[in-house]
Each structure stands twice: as C-alpha cells, then as structure tokens.
mmCIF file of C-alpha atoms and ligand atoms in Angstrom:
data_model
loop_
_atom_site.group_PDB
_atom_site.id
_atom_site.type_symbol
_atom_site.label_atom_id
_atom_site.label_comp_id
_atom_site.label_asym_id
_atom_site.label_seq_id
_atom_site.Cartn_x
_atom_site.Cartn_y
_atom_site.Cartn_z
ATOM 1 C CA UNK A 1 -106.106 2.497 2.166
ATOM 2 C CA UNK A 2 -109.271 0.387 2.412
ATOM 3 C CA UNK A 3 -109.083 -2.260 5.103
ATOM 4 C CA UNK A 4 -111.942 -4.610 4.255
ATOM 5 C CA UNK A 5 -110.614 -6.613 1.307
ATOM 6 C CA UNK A 6 -108.743 -9.765 0.322
ATOM 7 C CA UNK A 7 -105.874 -10.076 -2.134
ATOM 8 C CA UNK A 8 -105.465 -10.008 -5.066
ATOM 9 C CA UNK A 9 -106.862 -6.582 -5.858
ATOM 10 C CA UNK A 10 -107.651 -6.431 -9.582
ATOM 11 C CA UNK A 11 -108.082 -3.233 -11.577
ATOM 12 C CA UNK A 12 -110.465 -3.687 -14.520
ATOM 13 C CA UNK A 13 -110.540 -1.459 -17.605
ATOM 14 C CA UNK A 14 -113.330 -1.622 -20.191
ATOM 15 C CA UNK A 15 -113.341 0.616 -23.281
ATOM 16 C CA UNK A 16 -114.661 -1.698 -26.017
ATOM 17 C CA UNK A 17 -117.483 0.566 -27.176
ATOM 18 C CA UNK A 18 -118.930 3.799 -25.833
ATOM 19 C CA UNK A 19 -118.608 3.426 -22.061
ATOM 20 C CA UNK A 20 -115.350 4.292 -20.298
ATOM 21 C CA UNK A 21 -115.205 2.050 -17.267
ATOM 22 C CA UNK A 22 -112.785 1.297 -14.448
ATOM 23 C CA UNK A 23 -113.363 -0.922 -11.416
ATOM 24 C CA UNK A 24 -111.581 -2.631 -8.564
ATOM 25 C CA UNK A 25 -112.513 -6.048 -7.237
ATOM 26 C CA UNK A 26 -110.843 -8.076 -4.516
ATOM 27 C CA UNK A 27 -109.840 -11.732 -4.250
ATOM 28 C CA UNK A 28 -113.308 -12.793 -3.088
ATOM 29 C CA UNK A 29 -114.912 -11.226 -6.178
ATOM 30 C CA UNK A 30 -116.245 -8.332 -4.077
ATOM 31 C CA UNK A 31 -116.717 -5.187 -6.168
ATOM 32 C CA UNK A 32 -114.921 -2.419 -4.260
ATOM 33 C CA UNK A 33 -115.790 0.176 -6.907
ATOM 34 C CA UNK A 34 -117.237 0.344 -10.398
ATOM 35 C CA UNK A 35 -117.099 3.650 -12.266
ATOM 36 C CA UNK A 36 -118.720 4.011 -15.685
ATOM 37 C CA UNK A 37 -118.685 7.199 -17.717
ATOM 38 C CA UNK A 38 -121.323 7.159 -20.431
ATOM 39 C CA UNK A 39 -120.664 8.942 -23.730
ATOM 40 C CA UNK A 40 -124.356 9.214 -24.615
ATOM 41 C CA UNK A 41 -124.294 12.999 -24.922
ATOM 42 C CA UNK A 42 -121.380 12.921 -27.406
ATOM 43 C CA UNK A 43 -123.031 10.332 -29.685
ATOM 44 C CA UNK A 44 -126.667 11.461 -29.422
ATOM 45 C CA UNK A 45 -126.544 13.952 -32.347
ATOM 46 C CA UNK A 46 -125.553 11.036 -34.614
ATOM 47 C CA UNK A 47 -128.188 8.552 -33.370
ATOM 48 C CA UNK A 48 -125.540 5.894 -32.645
ATOM 49 C CA UNK A 49 -121.914 5.349 -31.627
ATOM 50 C CA UNK A 50 -119.323 7.147 -33.793
ATOM 51 C CA UNK A 51 -116.070 5.116 -33.385
ATOM 52 C CA UNK A 52 -113.632 8.021 -33.775
ATOM 53 C CA UNK A 53 -115.492 10.149 -31.244
ATOM 54 C CA UNK A 54 -115.690 7.162 -28.859
ATOM 55 C CA UNK A 55 -111.879 6.640 -28.884
ATOM 56 C CA UNK A 56 -111.214 10.291 -28.149
ATOM 57 C CA UNK A 57 -113.831 10.341 -25.394
ATOM 58 C CA UNK A 58 -112.147 7.334 -23.744
ATOM 59 C CA UNK A 59 -108.866 9.227 -23.632
ATOM 60 C CA UNK A 60 -110.389 12.314 -22.087
ATOM 61 C CA UNK A 61 -112.656 10.376 -19.667
ATOM 62 C CA UNK A 62 -109.990 8.007 -18.344
ATOM 63 C CA UNK A 63 -108.318 10.285 -15.745
ATOM 64 C CA UNK A 64 -111.560 11.067 -13.930
ATOM 65 C CA UNK A 65 -113.031 7.546 -14.265
ATOM 66 C CA UNK A 66 -109.916 5.863 -12.884
ATOM 67 C CA UNK A 67 -109.600 8.462 -10.109
ATOM 68 C CA UNK A 68 -113.232 7.815 -9.148
ATOM 69 C CA UNK A 69 -112.748 4.025 -9.075
ATOM 70 C CA UNK A 70 -109.643 4.269 -6.883
ATOM 71 C CA UNK A 71 -111.183 6.856 -4.593
ATOM 72 C CA UNK A 72 -114.364 4.787 -4.066
ATOM 73 C CA UNK A 73 -112.218 1.772 -3.215
ATOM 74 C CA UNK A 74 -110.008 3.956 -0.980
ATOM 75 C CA UNK A 75 -106.906 2.689 -2.785
ATOM 76 C CA UNK A 76 -103.926 4.078 -4.664
ATOM 77 C CA UNK A 77 -102.843 2.687 -8.015
ATOM 78 C CA UNK A 78 -99.754 1.035 -6.449
ATOM 79 C CA UNK A 79 -102.048 -1.028 -4.131
ATOM 80 C CA UNK A 80 -103.345 -2.949 -7.170
ATOM 81 C CA UNK A 81 -102.077 -6.535 -7.625
ATOM 82 C CA UNK A 82 -103.123 -7.153 -11.252
ATOM 83 C CA UNK A 83 -104.537 -5.269 -14.224
ATOM 84 C CA UNK A 84 -107.186 -6.469 -16.706
ATOM 85 C CA UNK A 85 -108.387 -4.854 -19.914
ATOM 86 C CA UNK A 86 -110.861 -5.902 -22.596
ATOM 87 C CA UNK A 87 -108.992 -7.096 -25.691
ATOM 88 C CA UNK A 88 -112.114 -7.428 -27.889
ATOM 89 C CA UNK A 89 -114.449 -7.814 -29.568
ATOM 90 C CA UNK A 90 -115.310 -4.150 -29.990
ATOM 91 C CA UNK A 91 -114.200 -0.982 -31.768
ATOM 92 C CA UNK A 92 -110.468 -1.306 -32.419
ATOM 93 C CA UNK A 93 -109.572 2.343 -31.698
ATOM 94 C CA UNK A 94 -111.492 2.173 -28.417
ATOM 95 C CA UNK A 95 -109.943 -1.152 -27.388
ATOM 96 C CA UNK A 96 -106.476 0.223 -28.111
ATOM 97 C CA UNK A 97 -106.983 3.064 -25.643
ATOM 98 C CA UNK A 98 -107.851 0.591 -22.858
ATOM 99 C CA UNK A 99 -105.057 -1.818 -23.749
ATOM 100 C CA UNK A 100 -102.423 0.926 -23.891
ATOM 101 C CA UNK A 101 -103.472 2.256 -20.504
ATOM 102 C CA UNK A 102 -103.712 -1.214 -18.942
ATOM 103 C CA UNK A 103 -100.366 -2.446 -20.154
ATOM 104 C CA UNK A 104 -98.673 0.823 -19.126
ATOM 105 C CA UNK A 105 -99.962 0.416 -15.572
ATOM 106 C CA UNK A 106 -98.937 -3.272 -15.522
ATOM 107 C CA UNK A 107 -95.431 -2.364 -16.727
ATOM 108 C CA UNK A 108 -94.999 0.626 -14.464
ATOM 109 C CA UNK A 109 -96.057 -1.334 -11.354
ATOM 110 C CA UNK A 110 -94.632 -4.674 -12.528
ATOM 111 C CA UNK A 111 -97.953 -6.476 -12.025
ATOM 112 C CA UNK A 112 -99.587 -9.408 -13.882
ATOM 113 C CA UNK A 113 -101.752 -8.452 -16.851
ATOM 114 C CA UNK A 114 -104.911 -10.012 -18.319
ATOM 115 C CA UNK A 115 -106.419 -9.388 -21.763
ATOM 116 C CA UNK A 116 -110.064 -10.376 -21.312
ATOM 117 C CA UNK A 117 -112.645 -11.342 -23.943
ATOM 118 C CA UNK A 118 -115.613 -8.986 -23.555
ATOM 119 C CA UNK A 119 -118.087 -11.886 -23.662
ATOM 120 C CA UNK A 120 -116.227 -13.662 -20.862
ATOM 121 C CA UNK A 121 -116.782 -10.537 -18.774
ATOM 122 C CA UNK A 122 -120.547 -10.583 -19.348
ATOM 123 C CA UNK A 123 -120.731 -14.374 -18.918
ATOM 124 C CA UNK A 124 -119.669 -14.420 -15.245
ATOM 125 C CA UNK A 125 -121.250 -11.070 -14.270
ATOM 126 C CA UNK A 126 -124.530 -12.610 -12.901
ATOM 127 C CA UNK A 127 -122.482 -14.008 -10.000
ATOM 128 C CA UNK A 128 -121.343 -10.529 -8.877
ATOM 129 C CA UNK A 129 -123.032 -8.868 -5.913
ATOM 130 C CA UNK A 130 -124.361 -5.330 -6.328
ATOM 131 C CA UNK A 131 -124.310 -4.918 -2.528
ATOM 132 C CA UNK A 132 -120.551 -5.151 -2.143
ATOM 133 C CA UNK A 133 -120.625 -8.786 -0.978
ATOM 134 C CA UNK A 134 -118.149 -11.421 -2.210
ATOM 135 C CA UNK A 135 -119.222 -12.996 -5.514
ATOM 136 C CA UNK A 136 -121.375 -16.121 -5.473
ATOM 137 C CA UNK A 137 -119.680 -19.460 -6.014
ATOM 138 C CA UNK A 138 -119.737 -20.201 -9.727
ATOM 139 C CA UNK A 139 -121.052 -23.697 -10.475
ATOM 140 C CA UNK A 140 -118.662 -26.039 -12.320
ATOM 141 C CA UNK A 141 -121.299 -26.391 -15.011
ATOM 142 C CA UNK A 142 -123.820 -23.742 -16.069
ATOM 143 C CA UNK A 143 -125.330 -22.123 -19.139
ATOM 144 C CA UNK A 144 -124.817 -18.474 -19.945
ATOM 145 C CA UNK A 145 -127.181 -16.369 -22.011
ATOM 146 C CA UNK A 146 -125.460 -13.164 -23.148
ATOM 147 C CA UNK A 147 -127.823 -10.635 -24.733
ATOM 148 C CA UNK A 148 -126.281 -7.322 -25.711
ATOM 149 C CA UNK A 149 -125.832 -4.889 -28.576
ATOM 150 C CA UNK A 150 -123.226 -7.154 -30.170
ATOM 151 C CA UNK A 151 -124.150 -10.664 -28.998
ATOM 152 C CA UNK A 152 -127.045 -13.034 -28.563
ATOM 153 C CA UNK A 153 -125.358 -16.226 -27.428
ATOM 154 C CA UNK A 154 -126.284 -19.259 -25.379
ATOM 155 C CA UNK A 155 -123.085 -20.747 -23.999
ATOM 156 C CA UNK A 156 -122.365 -23.958 -22.167
ATOM 157 C CA UNK A 157 -119.696 -23.561 -19.480
ATOM 158 C CA UNK A 158 -118.100 -26.682 -18.080
ATOM 159 C CA UNK A 159 -115.088 -26.393 -15.770
ATOM 160 C CA UNK A 160 -114.047 -23.120 -17.396
ATOM 161 C CA UNK A 161 -114.420 -24.563 -20.926
ATOM 162 C CA UNK A 162 -116.950 -22.597 -22.936
ATOM 163 C CA UNK A 163 -118.901 -24.021 -25.889
ATOM 164 C CA UNK A 164 -121.367 -22.028 -27.926
ATOM 165 C CA UNK A 165 -124.794 -23.680 -28.241
ATOM 166 C CA UNK A 166 -126.853 -21.024 -30.005
ATOM 167 C CA UNK A 167 -125.758 -17.838 -31.767
ATOM 168 C CA UNK A 168 -127.661 -15.248 -33.749
ATOM 169 C CA UNK A 169 -127.584 -15.842 -37.481
ATOM 170 C CA UNK A 170 -127.886 -12.138 -38.175
ATOM 171 C CA UNK A 171 -128.481 -9.180 -35.857
ATOM 172 C CA UNK A 172 -127.983 -9.151 -32.081
ATOM 173 C CA UNK A 173 -131.079 -8.526 -29.967
ATOM 174 C CA UNK A 174 -129.918 -5.155 -28.581
ATOM 175 C CA UNK A 175 -128.944 -3.927 -32.033
ATOM 176 C CA UNK A 176 -132.496 -4.537 -33.246
ATOM 177 C CA UNK A 177 -133.987 -2.682 -30.257
ATOM 178 C CA UNK A 178 -131.732 0.256 -31.160
ATOM 179 C CA UNK A 179 -132.642 0.239 -34.877
ATOM 180 C CA UNK A 180 -136.402 -0.044 -34.339
ATOM 181 C CA UNK A 181 -136.232 2.666 -31.668
ATOM 182 C CA UNK A 182 -134.224 4.928 -33.962
ATOM 183 C CA UNK A 183 -136.814 4.560 -36.748
ATOM 184 C CA UNK A 184 -139.481 5.488 -34.191
ATOM 185 C CA UNK A 185 -137.551 8.721 -33.590
ATOM 186 C CA UNK A 186 -136.104 7.811 -30.188
ATOM 187 C CA UNK A 187 -132.729 9.201 -29.152
ATOM 188 C CA UNK A 188 -129.609 7.126 -28.482
ATOM 189 C CA UNK A 189 -129.437 4.717 -26.673
ATOM 190 C CA UNK A 190 -132.795 3.496 -27.918
ATOM 191 C CA UNK A 191 -133.026 0.007 -26.317
ATOM 192 C CA UNK A 192 -133.981 1.118 -22.784
ATOM 193 C CA UNK A 193 -136.477 3.657 -24.204
ATOM 194 C CA UNK A 194 -138.187 1.027 -26.391
ATOM 195 C CA UNK A 195 -138.490 -1.132 -23.272
ATOM 196 C CA UNK A 196 -139.972 1.721 -21.250
ATOM 197 C CA UNK A 197 -142.485 2.711 -23.963
ATOM 198 C CA UNK A 198 -143.432 -0.923 -24.603
ATOM 199 C CA UNK A 199 -144.646 -1.103 -20.975
ATOM 200 C CA UNK A 200 -147.438 1.298 -21.983
ATOM 201 C CA UNK A 201 -148.568 -0.614 -25.095
ATOM 202 C CA UNK A 202 -150.806 -3.617 -25.767
ATOM 203 C CA UNK A 203 -149.292 -6.694 -27.400
ATOM 204 C CA UNK A 204 -150.961 -7.495 -30.733
ATOM 205 C CA UNK A 205 -150.302 -11.236 -30.796
ATOM 206 C CA UNK A 206 -150.794 -11.631 -34.537
ATOM 207 C CA UNK A 207 -148.248 -9.026 -35.571
ATOM 208 C CA UNK A 208 -144.893 -10.819 -35.192
ATOM 209 C CA UNK A 209 -144.006 -14.513 -35.127
ATOM 210 C CA UNK A 210 -141.009 -16.304 -33.640
ATOM 211 C CA UNK A 211 -138.836 -17.665 -36.487
ATOM 212 C CA UNK A 212 -139.584 -21.406 -36.689
ATOM 213 C CA UNK A 213 -136.804 -23.977 -36.348
ATOM 214 C CA UNK A 214 -136.993 -26.421 -39.246
ATOM 215 C CA UNK A 215 -133.754 -28.347 -38.777
ATOM 216 C CA UNK A 216 -132.491 -29.836 -35.540
ATOM 217 C CA UNK A 217 -130.132 -27.014 -34.525
ATOM 218 C CA UNK A 218 -131.779 -24.008 -32.873
ATOM 219 C CA UNK A 219 -130.599 -20.498 -33.765
ATOM 220 C CA UNK A 220 -131.465 -16.904 -32.928
ATOM 221 C CA UNK A 221 -132.522 -14.535 -35.685
ATOM 222 C CA UNK A 222 -133.744 -10.970 -35.248
ATOM 223 C CA UNK A 223 -133.328 -9.356 -38.666
ATOM 224 C CA UNK A 224 -136.746 -10.556 -39.886
ATOM 225 C CA UNK A 225 -138.403 -9.047 -36.809
ATOM 226 C CA UNK A 226 -136.464 -5.825 -37.373
ATOM 227 C CA UNK A 227 -137.468 -5.500 -41.071
ATOM 228 C CA UNK A 228 -141.081 -6.305 -40.305
ATOM 229 C CA UNK A 229 -141.167 -3.771 -37.463
ATOM 230 C CA UNK A 230 -139.656 -1.078 -39.695
ATOM 231 C CA UNK A 231 -142.317 -1.840 -42.331
ATOM 232 C CA UNK A 232 -145.063 -1.602 -39.708
ATOM 233 C CA UNK A 233 -143.781 1.834 -38.605
ATOM 234 C CA UNK A 234 -143.821 2.951 -42.230
ATOM 235 C CA UNK A 235 -147.363 1.656 -42.586
ATOM 236 C CA UNK A 236 -148.518 3.621 -39.518
ATOM 237 C CA UNK A 237 -146.979 6.760 -41.039
ATOM 238 C CA UNK A 238 -148.579 6.105 -44.449
ATOM 239 C CA UNK A 239 -151.975 5.589 -42.860
ATOM 240 C CA UNK A 240 -151.561 8.805 -40.853
ATOM 241 C CA UNK A 241 -151.643 6.976 -37.513
ATOM 242 C CA UNK A 242 -148.131 8.179 -36.674
ATOM 243 C CA UNK A 243 -146.759 11.589 -37.536
ATOM 244 C CA UNK A 244 -142.984 11.398 -38.302
ATOM 245 C CA UNK A 245 -141.052 13.332 -35.647
ATOM 246 C CA UNK A 246 -143.678 12.832 -32.910
ATOM 247 C CA UNK A 247 -142.013 13.442 -29.504
ATOM 248 C CA UNK A 248 -141.566 10.347 -27.321
ATOM 249 C CA UNK A 249 -144.085 11.464 -24.715
ATOM 250 C CA UNK A 250 -146.765 12.005 -27.384
ATOM 251 C CA UNK A 251 -146.502 8.710 -29.288
ATOM 252 C CA UNK A 252 -150.013 7.436 -30.183
ATOM 253 C CA UNK A 253 -151.332 4.101 -28.793
ATOM 254 C CA UNK A 254 -150.758 2.423 -32.193
ATOM 255 C CA UNK A 255 -147.016 3.164 -31.961
ATOM 256 C CA UNK A 256 -146.825 1.980 -28.337
ATOM 257 C CA UNK A 257 -148.682 -1.229 -29.291
ATOM 258 C CA UNK A 258 -146.195 -1.808 -32.074
ATOM 259 C CA UNK A 259 -143.248 -1.431 -29.698
ATOM 260 C CA UNK A 260 -144.925 -3.719 -27.155
ATOM 261 C CA UNK A 261 -145.539 -6.357 -29.858
ATOM 262 C CA UNK A 262 -141.962 -6.063 -31.119
ATOM 263 C CA UNK A 263 -140.506 -6.502 -27.620
ATOM 264 C CA UNK A 264 -142.857 -9.396 -26.893
ATOM 265 C CA UNK A 265 -141.797 -11.247 -30.070
ATOM 266 C CA UNK A 266 -138.090 -10.750 -29.329
ATOM 267 C CA UNK A 267 -138.512 -12.060 -25.778
ATOM 268 C CA UNK A 268 -140.724 -14.971 -26.916
ATOM 269 C CA UNK A 269 -137.920 -16.081 -29.224
ATOM 270 C CA UNK A 270 -135.444 -16.206 -26.332
ATOM 271 C CA UNK A 271 -137.826 -18.251 -24.158
ATOM 272 C CA UNK A 272 -138.678 -20.554 -27.094
ATOM 273 C CA UNK A 273 -134.991 -21.372 -27.661
ATOM 274 C CA UNK A 274 -134.360 -21.931 -23.955
ATOM 275 C CA UNK A 275 -137.325 -24.342 -23.822
ATOM 276 C CA UNK A 276 -135.950 -26.316 -26.755
ATOM 277 C CA UNK A 277 -132.495 -26.642 -25.209
ATOM 278 C CA UNK A 278 -133.947 -27.489 -21.777
ATOM 279 C CA UNK A 279 -136.108 -30.253 -23.348
ATOM 280 C CA UNK A 280 -133.037 -31.863 -24.876
ATOM 281 C CA UNK A 281 -130.565 -31.474 -22.024
ATOM 282 C CA UNK A 282 -131.695 -30.126 -18.656
ATOM 283 C CA UNK A 283 -130.401 -26.670 -17.768
ATOM 284 C CA UNK A 284 -129.514 -26.605 -14.046
ATOM 285 C CA UNK A 285 -128.250 -23.050 -13.779
ATOM 286 C CA UNK A 286 -128.832 -20.286 -16.315
ATOM 287 C CA UNK A 287 -126.801 -17.064 -15.916
ATOM 288 C CA UNK A 288 -128.249 -14.182 -17.951
ATOM 289 C CA UNK A 289 -126.146 -11.111 -18.729
ATOM 290 C CA UNK A 290 -125.523 -8.229 -21.155
ATOM 291 C CA UNK A 291 -127.188 -4.850 -21.717
ATOM 292 C CA UNK A 292 -130.477 -6.415 -22.871
ATOM 293 C CA UNK A 293 -130.646 -8.420 -19.628
ATOM 294 C CA UNK A 294 -131.976 -5.131 -18.186
ATOM 295 C CA UNK A 295 -135.113 -5.558 -20.311
ATOM 296 C CA UNK A 296 -138.114 -5.618 -17.994
ATOM 297 C CA UNK A 297 -140.177 -8.108 -19.984
ATOM 298 C CA UNK A 298 -137.225 -10.421 -20.545
ATOM 299 C CA UNK A 299 -136.525 -10.473 -16.798
ATOM 300 C CA UNK A 300 -140.190 -11.164 -15.926
ATOM 301 C CA UNK A 301 -140.548 -13.957 -18.495
ATOM 302 C CA UNK A 302 -137.221 -15.541 -17.536
ATOM 303 C CA UNK A 303 -138.234 -15.623 -13.870
ATOM 304 C CA UNK A 304 -141.584 -17.235 -14.782
ATOM 305 C CA UNK A 305 -140.043 -19.787 -17.134
ATOM 306 C CA UNK A 306 -137.227 -20.705 -14.725
ATOM 307 C CA UNK A 307 -139.774 -21.293 -11.950
ATOM 308 C CA UNK A 308 -141.882 -23.553 -14.172
ATOM 309 C CA UNK A 309 -138.878 -25.414 -15.554
ATOM 310 C CA UNK A 310 -137.060 -25.775 -12.220
ATOM 311 C CA UNK A 311 -134.019 -23.880 -13.471
ATOM 312 C CA UNK A 312 -131.733 -22.010 -11.057
ATOM 313 C CA UNK A 313 -131.793 -18.536 -12.656
ATOM 314 C CA UNK A 314 -129.022 -16.029 -11.984
ATOM 315 C CA UNK A 315 -130.012 -12.682 -13.491
ATOM 316 C CA UNK A 316 -127.215 -10.134 -13.675
ATOM 317 C CA UNK A 317 -127.767 -7.257 -11.181
ATOM 318 C CA UNK A 318 -128.961 -4.200 -13.165
ATOM 319 C CA UNK A 319 -125.830 -2.354 -12.031
ATOM 320 C CA UNK A 320 -123.668 -4.803 -14.015
ATOM 321 C CA UNK A 321 -125.905 -5.554 -17.048
ATOM 322 C CA UNK A 322 -124.479 -2.857 -19.341
ATOM 323 C CA UNK A 323 -120.773 -2.621 -20.092
ATOM 324 C CA UNK A 324 -118.697 -2.161 -16.940
ATOM 325 C CA UNK A 325 -115.192 -2.930 -15.755
ATOM 326 C CA UNK A 326 -116.087 -4.964 -12.652
ATOM 327 C CA UNK A 327 -117.049 -7.847 -14.949
ATOM 328 C CA UNK A 328 -113.686 -7.590 -16.748
ATOM 329 C CA UNK A 329 -111.768 -7.650 -13.460
ATOM 330 C CA UNK A 330 -113.922 -10.590 -12.284
ATOM 331 C CA UNK A 331 -113.215 -12.624 -15.449
ATOM 332 C CA UNK A 332 -109.519 -11.875 -14.863
ATOM 333 C CA UNK A 333 -109.841 -13.179 -11.296
ATOM 334 C CA UNK A 334 -111.261 -16.454 -12.697
ATOM 335 C CA UNK A 335 -108.290 -16.624 -15.070
ATOM 336 C CA UNK A 336 -105.776 -15.860 -12.346
ATOM 337 C CA UNK A 337 -107.302 -18.613 -10.155
ATOM 338 C CA UNK A 338 -106.765 -21.051 -13.038
ATOM 339 C CA UNK A 339 -103.138 -19.900 -13.267
ATOM 340 C CA UNK A 340 -103.551 -17.974 -16.531
ATOM 341 C CA UNK A 341 -101.756 -14.646 -17.091
ATOM 342 C CA UNK A 342 -101.017 -12.805 -20.337
ATOM 343 C CA UNK A 343 -97.923 -11.115 -21.642
ATOM 344 C CA UNK A 344 -98.932 -7.480 -22.124
ATOM 345 C CA UNK A 345 -96.622 -7.191 -25.147
ATOM 346 C CA UNK A 346 -98.216 -10.212 -26.831
ATOM 347 C CA UNK A 347 -101.783 -9.065 -26.189
ATOM 348 C CA UNK A 348 -103.444 -7.559 -29.237
ATOM 349 C CA UNK A 349 -106.913 -6.151 -29.711
ATOM 350 C CA UNK A 350 -109.351 -7.198 -32.429
ATOM 351 C CA UNK A 351 -112.838 -6.193 -33.495
ATOM 352 C CA UNK A 352 -113.858 -9.859 -33.726
ATOM 353 C CA UNK A 353 -112.362 -12.666 -31.672
ATOM 354 C CA UNK A 354 -113.742 -16.194 -31.420
ATOM 355 C CA UNK A 355 -114.682 -17.177 -27.900
ATOM 356 C CA UNK A 356 -113.795 -20.689 -26.872
HETATM 357 O O1 LIG B 401 -123.788 -5.023 -22.965
HETATM 358 P P1 LIG B 401 -123.984 -3.662 -23.549
HETATM 359 O O2 LIG B 401 -123.897 -2.472 -22.625
HETATM 360 O O3 LIG B 401 -122.975 -3.398 -24.718
HETATM 361 C C1 LIG B 401 -122.644 -4.391 -25.650
HETATM 362 O O4 LIG B 401 -121.782 -5.236 -25.333
HETATM 363 O O5 LIG B 401 -123.297 -4.360 -26.712
HETATM 364 O O6 LIG B 401 -125.412 -3.690 -24.258
HETATM 365 C C2 LIG B 401 -125.919 -2.552 -24.904
HETATM 366 C C3 LIG B 401 -127.199 -2.922 -25.597
HETATM 367 C C4 LIG B 401 -127.741 -1.802 -26.466
HETATM 368 O O7 LIG B 401 -128.154 -2.341 -27.696
HETATM 369 C C5 LIG B 401 -128.918 -1.294 -25.648
HETATM 370 O O8 LIG B 401 -129.907 -0.663 -26.411
HETATM 371 C C6 LIG B 401 -129.421 -2.576 -25.034
HETATM 372 O O9 LIG B 401 -128.231 -3.249 -24.644
HETATM 373 N N1 LIG B 401 -130.301 -2.363 -23.882
HETATM 374 C C7 LIG B 401 -131.595 -2.746 -23.844
HETATM 375 C C8 LIG B 401 -132.087 -2.364 -22.576
HETATM 376 N N2 LIG B 401 -131.072 -1.754 -21.890
HETATM 377 C C9 LIG B 401 -129.983 -1.766 -22.714
HETATM 378 N N3 LIG B 401 -132.345 -3.371 -24.756
HETATM 379 C C10 LIG B 401 -133.627 -3.645 -24.416
HETATM 380 N N4 LIG B 401 -134.177 -3.314 -23.233
HETATM 381 C C11 LIG B 401 -133.451 -2.667 -22.283
HETATM 382 N N5 LIG B 401 -133.998 -2.343 -21.111
HETATM 383 ZN ZN1 LIG B 402 -121.106 -5.651 -23.639
#
C-alpha cells in the first residue's frame, strides 16, 4: 500500500464519451494515478465517436484501466474511501457503464458515492498538479472557462455556487475544430491535428470575423465560422488549389493558411468575450479547462491577455485538459468537503443536465 497520502482516497471513474478513465486522488487533491484508455483506433474508421462502439469499449477497457490506476497508486480497491463517477452530460450508454461500475464498487465496499457533473470536473481541473503535488487552494471566487467538444462556457464560481455567464448559442468550439478538420480529410480526433497544422500556416486576417455582439449580453457562436470554413475548403477544391484526399503531410500552403485563419478567428472570439466581461466586472482569477484548453494558440493568447489585464490565469495542465477521471475524483472531493454525498440508487445518468 502507498504510504505518502492523506485520507480520503477517492476513486474517480469517467466514461462519458470515448475515453475510459480511472484515477485515484487523496484528501489533499494530490493525483496518485490517472489512467486514460483512448478509443481512437476503434472510432477512426467512422471519422467520429460511434456511441454503441464506445459503450462496448468502456466495458472491455475497464478491467485494465482500473488495474493500472490502482497499481500506479500502489493501492487495492478496498483501500478506497469514496467512489465518484460522471453522471452526465454525455452518451447515455457510456455513462451507464461508469455508473454501474461505480455504484457496484460503492455498494460492495460500503463507501460513499458521488455522481459528478462532467463540467464540474473540468471546472476545477486547472487547480490540479501534474507533478503529483497537492492541489492548489481554490479561490472562493473565480471564473471558469470550459472549452471542449461539448461545451464552451464561461462560469462564475462563488463559494461553490456556479452561475453561467456566457454559453455557446450553437456549436461548441472543439466540435467545430473536429468538423472543419474532418472536411479537410484529417483523421479522428481532428482538433489536435488542426491545431498542429495551423502552426505551419499564415493567418489571413480578412478571411473570418468574430461574430459581433449587438445586444448587451455576450454569447459564443461558432457555427458561422464552421460553415464559412467549410465553404472556403470547397472553394479551394473548386479552384484546384486543394486536391480532395490530399494526405496531411502534403497539404498545400493555401489549406494550412485556411486552418491557421480558422483557429485564429476561434481564439479571437474567446479573447474578445473575456475582454468584454473583464471590462464590466473585473476577473481576478480565470481557470481554463477542457480538451480545447490544449490548443497552442489559445494558451499563448490567454497568457498574453491575462498579463495585460492583470488576471491570475490558471491553465489546466495538458495532462488533465482532455477527459480524465482525476478531475471527477477532485470534484467529488470538493463535494465531500462541503458535506455532500449521493445515494447511488437515486443517481441517474442523462445526456443533458443543467449545471447550477
Ligand atoms: O474535454 P474533451 O476531452 O471532451 C469533451 O468533454 O468534449 O474535449 C475534446 C475536444 C475535441 O473536440 C477535440 O478535438 C478538442 O477537444 N481538442 C482540441 C485540441 N485538443 C483537443 N481542439 C483544438 N486544439 C487542440 N489542441
Ligand atoms: Zn470533457
């Protein structure tokens, strides 16, 4: 058994989409282990996540993922003090696998159980240490920007109470990276590849604009940028500047410039909205999380803006930006500290759950 830890030890389980994840954290928020098994190979032939395949993959991946998490933490399952699983939002079949496993462990060991909102997991993840240190102290009041394949949300957190300030009116930022990348012929998952290719392109400033805010309330919107980018790809093909089916490593400069301009416009929108909110009510601490928080340009621009604006920026460590179970266990630790536990029999999963 590991010796360097504090109670309670929390086992996290995350199966909301296509990653099977299990992690153990301790009472100081130290990540003792975080195992993630990607299903990329299974979904690649289809260009995106196939829900039925994802559920079955979770079932077959679980034994090795959980064994890895326990082994890395040098613990046995009966050492665990509490169990946490994601209850949604996500793919219902996938969530059910995680919930069934989590509640079985909680019952078998007679331990407290937590059903965690996926967004709550991402929200606190910037305070986790990737070096195995205890988590940072979470300020009473901070703002959270969650940018992923399913969410683009700016949230105000005050004493554990979460209020949404800005949401996307249509597509999430990561979703649009995936769709534009797919149209460009990139394989799943496309977001990181678009980011990588965009590093090699030149930004054509005139190509894409940030959607203007006409009324007082800011919003995110990425579907216009997506449609326009898809049209631009079509135009390149029509003009013969891009051959459909061109391999990634042979994409012409025009295609790389398009991807660079697309990424730049998406990131500019995020910074524009942050500026607007900061002008109205000062942001002291901004915690940025979610799969898209791995985006190189977004990270660079956020660092620059935060420096200029005097904002304390907490960027999620790359290890915890994509879906993982350490963030689910950590959100459960926050809940446990506030005296909240769930009844495993009352916990249900849902593809959409409001977060408040
Ligand atoms: O948080 P996450 O793992 O799952 C959801 O909760 O959605 O985020 C996955 C999303 C995908 O859309 C993926 O393409 C995107 O994050 N993503 C990126 C990058 N890395 C992952 N998008 C842009 N640039 C990246 N470097
Ligand atoms: Zn996520």
